[in-house]
Coordinates of C-alpha atoms in Angstrom, one line a residue:
X257 CA 0.0 0.0 0.0
X258 CA 2.9 2.4 0.7
X259 CA 4.4 1.6 -2.7
X260 CA 1.1 2.4 -4.5
X261 CA 0.8 5.8 -2.6
X262 CA 4.4 6.6 -3.6
X263 CA 3.8 5.5 -7.2
X264 CA 0.6 7.7 -7.3
X265 CA 2.5 10.7 -5.8
X266 CA 5.3 10.2 -8.3
X267 CA 2.9 10.0 -11.2
X268 CA 1.1 13.2 -10.0
X269 CA 4.5 15.0 -9.9
X270 CA 5.4 13.8 -13.4
X271 CA 2.1 14.9 -14.8
X272 CA 2.2 18.3 -13.1
X273 CA 5.7 18.8 -14.6
X274 CA 4.5 17.9 -18.1
X275 CA 1.5 20.3 -17.8
X276 CA 3.8 23.3 -17.3
X277 CA 5.5 22.8 -20.7
X278 CA 2.1 22.7 -22.5
X279 CA 1.0 26.1 -21.2
X280 CA 3.3 27.8 -23.7
X281 CA 2.0 31.1 -25.0
X282 CA 3.3 33.3 -27.9
X283 CA 5.8 35.9 -27.1
X284 CA 5.2 39.6 -27.5
X285 CA 7.1 42.0 -29.7
X286 CA 8.2 45.2 -28.0
X287 CA 7.7 48.6 -29.6
X288 CA 9.5 51.7 -28.2
X289 CA 9.0 55.3 -29.3
X290 CA 10.5 57.9 -27.0
X291 CA 9.7 57.0 -23.4
X292 CA 6.8 54.7 -24.5
X293 CA 7.4 51.0 -24.4
X294 CA 4.4 48.9 -25.7
X295 CA 4.1 45.1 -25.7
X296 CA 2.4 43.9 -28.9
X297 CA 0.5 40.6 -28.9
X298 CA 0.4 38.5 -32.0
X299 CA -2.7 38.2 -34.1
X300 CA -1.4 34.9 -35.5
X301 CA 1.5 32.7 -34.4
X302 CA 2.9 29.2 -34.8
X303 CA 2.8 27.5 -31.4
X304 CA 3.9 23.9 -30.9
X305 CA 3.8 23.2 -34.7
X306 CA 0.2 24.6 -35.0
X307 CA -0.8 27.9 -36.6
X308 CA -3.2 29.8 -34.4
X309 CA -5.1 33.1 -34.8
X310 CA -5.9 35.3 -31.8
X311 CA -8.6 37.9 -31.4
X312 CA -7.9 41.4 -30.0
X313 CA -7.3 44.9 -31.0
X314 CA -3.7 46.0 -31.9
X315 CA -2.4 48.9 -29.8
X316 CA -2.3 52.4 -31.3
X317 CA 0.5 54.7 -30.1
X318 CA 0.2 58.4 -30.3
X319 CA 3.6 59.8 -31.5
X320 CA 5.4 63.0 -32.3
X321 CA 6.9 63.5 -35.8
X322 CA 10.4 62.4 -36.5
X323 CA 10.6 60.1 -33.4
X324 CA 12.7 57.0 -33.8
X325 CA 10.9 53.6 -33.5
X326 CA 12.5 50.5 -32.1
X327 CA 11.1 47.1 -32.7
X328 CA 12.4 44.2 -30.6
X329 CA 11.4 40.6 -31.5
X330 CA 11.9 37.3 -29.5
X331 CA 15.1 35.4 -30.4
X332 CA 13.0 32.6 -32.0
X333 CA 11.5 35.1 -34.5
X334 CA 15.0 36.6 -35.3
X335 CA 16.3 33.0 -36.0
X336 CA 13.4 32.4 -38.4
X337 CA 13.8 35.8 -40.0
X338 CA 11.3 38.7 -40.1
X339 CA 10.2 41.9 -41.9
X340 CA 8.3 45.0 -41.1
X341 CA 5.2 45.6 -43.3
X342 CA 3.6 49.0 -43.5
X343 CA -0.2 49.3 -43.9
X344 CA -2.7 52.1 -44.1
X345 CA -4.8 53.4 -41.2
X346 CA -7.4 50.6 -41.7
X347 CA -4.8 47.8 -41.8
X348 CA -6.1 46.9 -45.3
X349 CA -3.8 48.4 -47.9
X350 CA -0.1 47.5 -47.9
X351 CA 2.2 50.5 -48.4
X352 CA 5.6 48.9 -48.2
X353 CA 7.9 46.3 -46.5
X354 CA 11.4 46.3 -45.1
X355 CA 13.3 43.0 -44.6
X356 CA 15.3 42.7 -41.4
X357 CA 18.6 40.7 -41.6
X358 CA 18.1 37.2 -40.3
X359 CA 19.3 36.8 -36.7
X360 CA 18.7 40.5 -35.7
X361 CA 16.3 40.9 -32.7
X362 CA 16.2 44.8 -32.9
X363 CA 15.3 47.0 -35.8
X364 CA 15.9 50.8 -35.4
X365 CA 15.9 52.1 -39.0
X366 CA 12.5 53.7 -39.1
X367 CA 10.9 56.8 -37.5
X368 CA 7.4 58.1 -37.1
X369 CA 7.6 60.4 -40.2
X370 CA 8.9 57.8 -42.6
X371 CA 5.3 56.9 -43.6
X372 CA 3.3 59.5 -45.4
X373 CA -0.2 59.2 -43.8
X374 CA -0.4 60.5 -40.3
X375 CA -2.1 57.2 -39.2
X376 CA -0.7 53.9 -40.2
X377 CA 0.2 50.4 -39.0
X378 CA 3.5 48.6 -38.8
X379 CA 3.2 44.8 -38.8
X380 CA 6.1 42.6 -37.6
X381 CA 5.9 39.5 -39.7
X382 CA 7.9 36.3 -39.0
X383 CA 9.1 34.6 -42.2
X384 CA 7.2 31.5 -43.3
X385 CA 8.6 28.1 -42.8
X386 CA 9.6 26.1 -39.8
X387 CA 7.1 23.9 -37.9
X388 CA 4.0 25.6 -39.4
X389 CA 5.1 25.7 -43.1
X390 CA 3.3 28.5 -44.9
X391 CA 1.9 30.0 -41.7
X392 CA 3.8 32.9 -40.1
X393 CA 3.5 35.1 -37.0
X394 CA 2.2 38.6 -37.2
X395 CA 2.3 41.5 -34.6
X396 CA 0.4 44.7 -35.7
X397 CA 0.8 48.1 -34.0
X398 CA -0.8 51.3 -35.0
X399 CA 0.8 54.8 -35.0
X400 CA -1.0 58.2 -34.9
X401 CA 1.3 61.2 -35.5
X402 CA 0.5 64.5 -33.8
X403 CA -1.9 66.5 -36.0
X404 CA -4.0 63.6 -37.4
X405 CA -6.7 61.1 -36.6
X406 CA -7.4 57.5 -37.5
X407 CA -9.6 58.4 -40.5
X408 CA -6.5 59.7 -42.2
X409 CA -8.0 63.3 -42.3
X410 CA -5.6 65.9 -40.8
X411 CA -7.1 67.8 -37.9
X412 CA -7.2 71.6 -37.9

């Protein structure tokens, strides 16, 4: 009877330890503009070999003109490779894309005035491949420069 209690306790510990590994969640991308540091959650991500989509609203950061933007990705995204896609204020029309050299976790070669509209989105996109094949991770973040609104119409 003592043996079976020990076996049951050991089995419970093993199962509890395995459960921790299965609770993996996608990592955030960090966006910094001036003193603002904003974590950005993915809208889609490859987790444990399965492509998943997530609901939620991307953050929108109010920024001053000509402010440097720093994008920092998890090491796993840097190893896979990534790019920064530029979209309009509705996150519908692509305006451009910048490839980041594979292995780099930080991208600093963009500022808030590099995009013509006053309201726009940057989307960090992990390169396709790996465990999920054609599926890739995506982290969108919106920017609103001083003097504009999300409709794209400059304010007076």
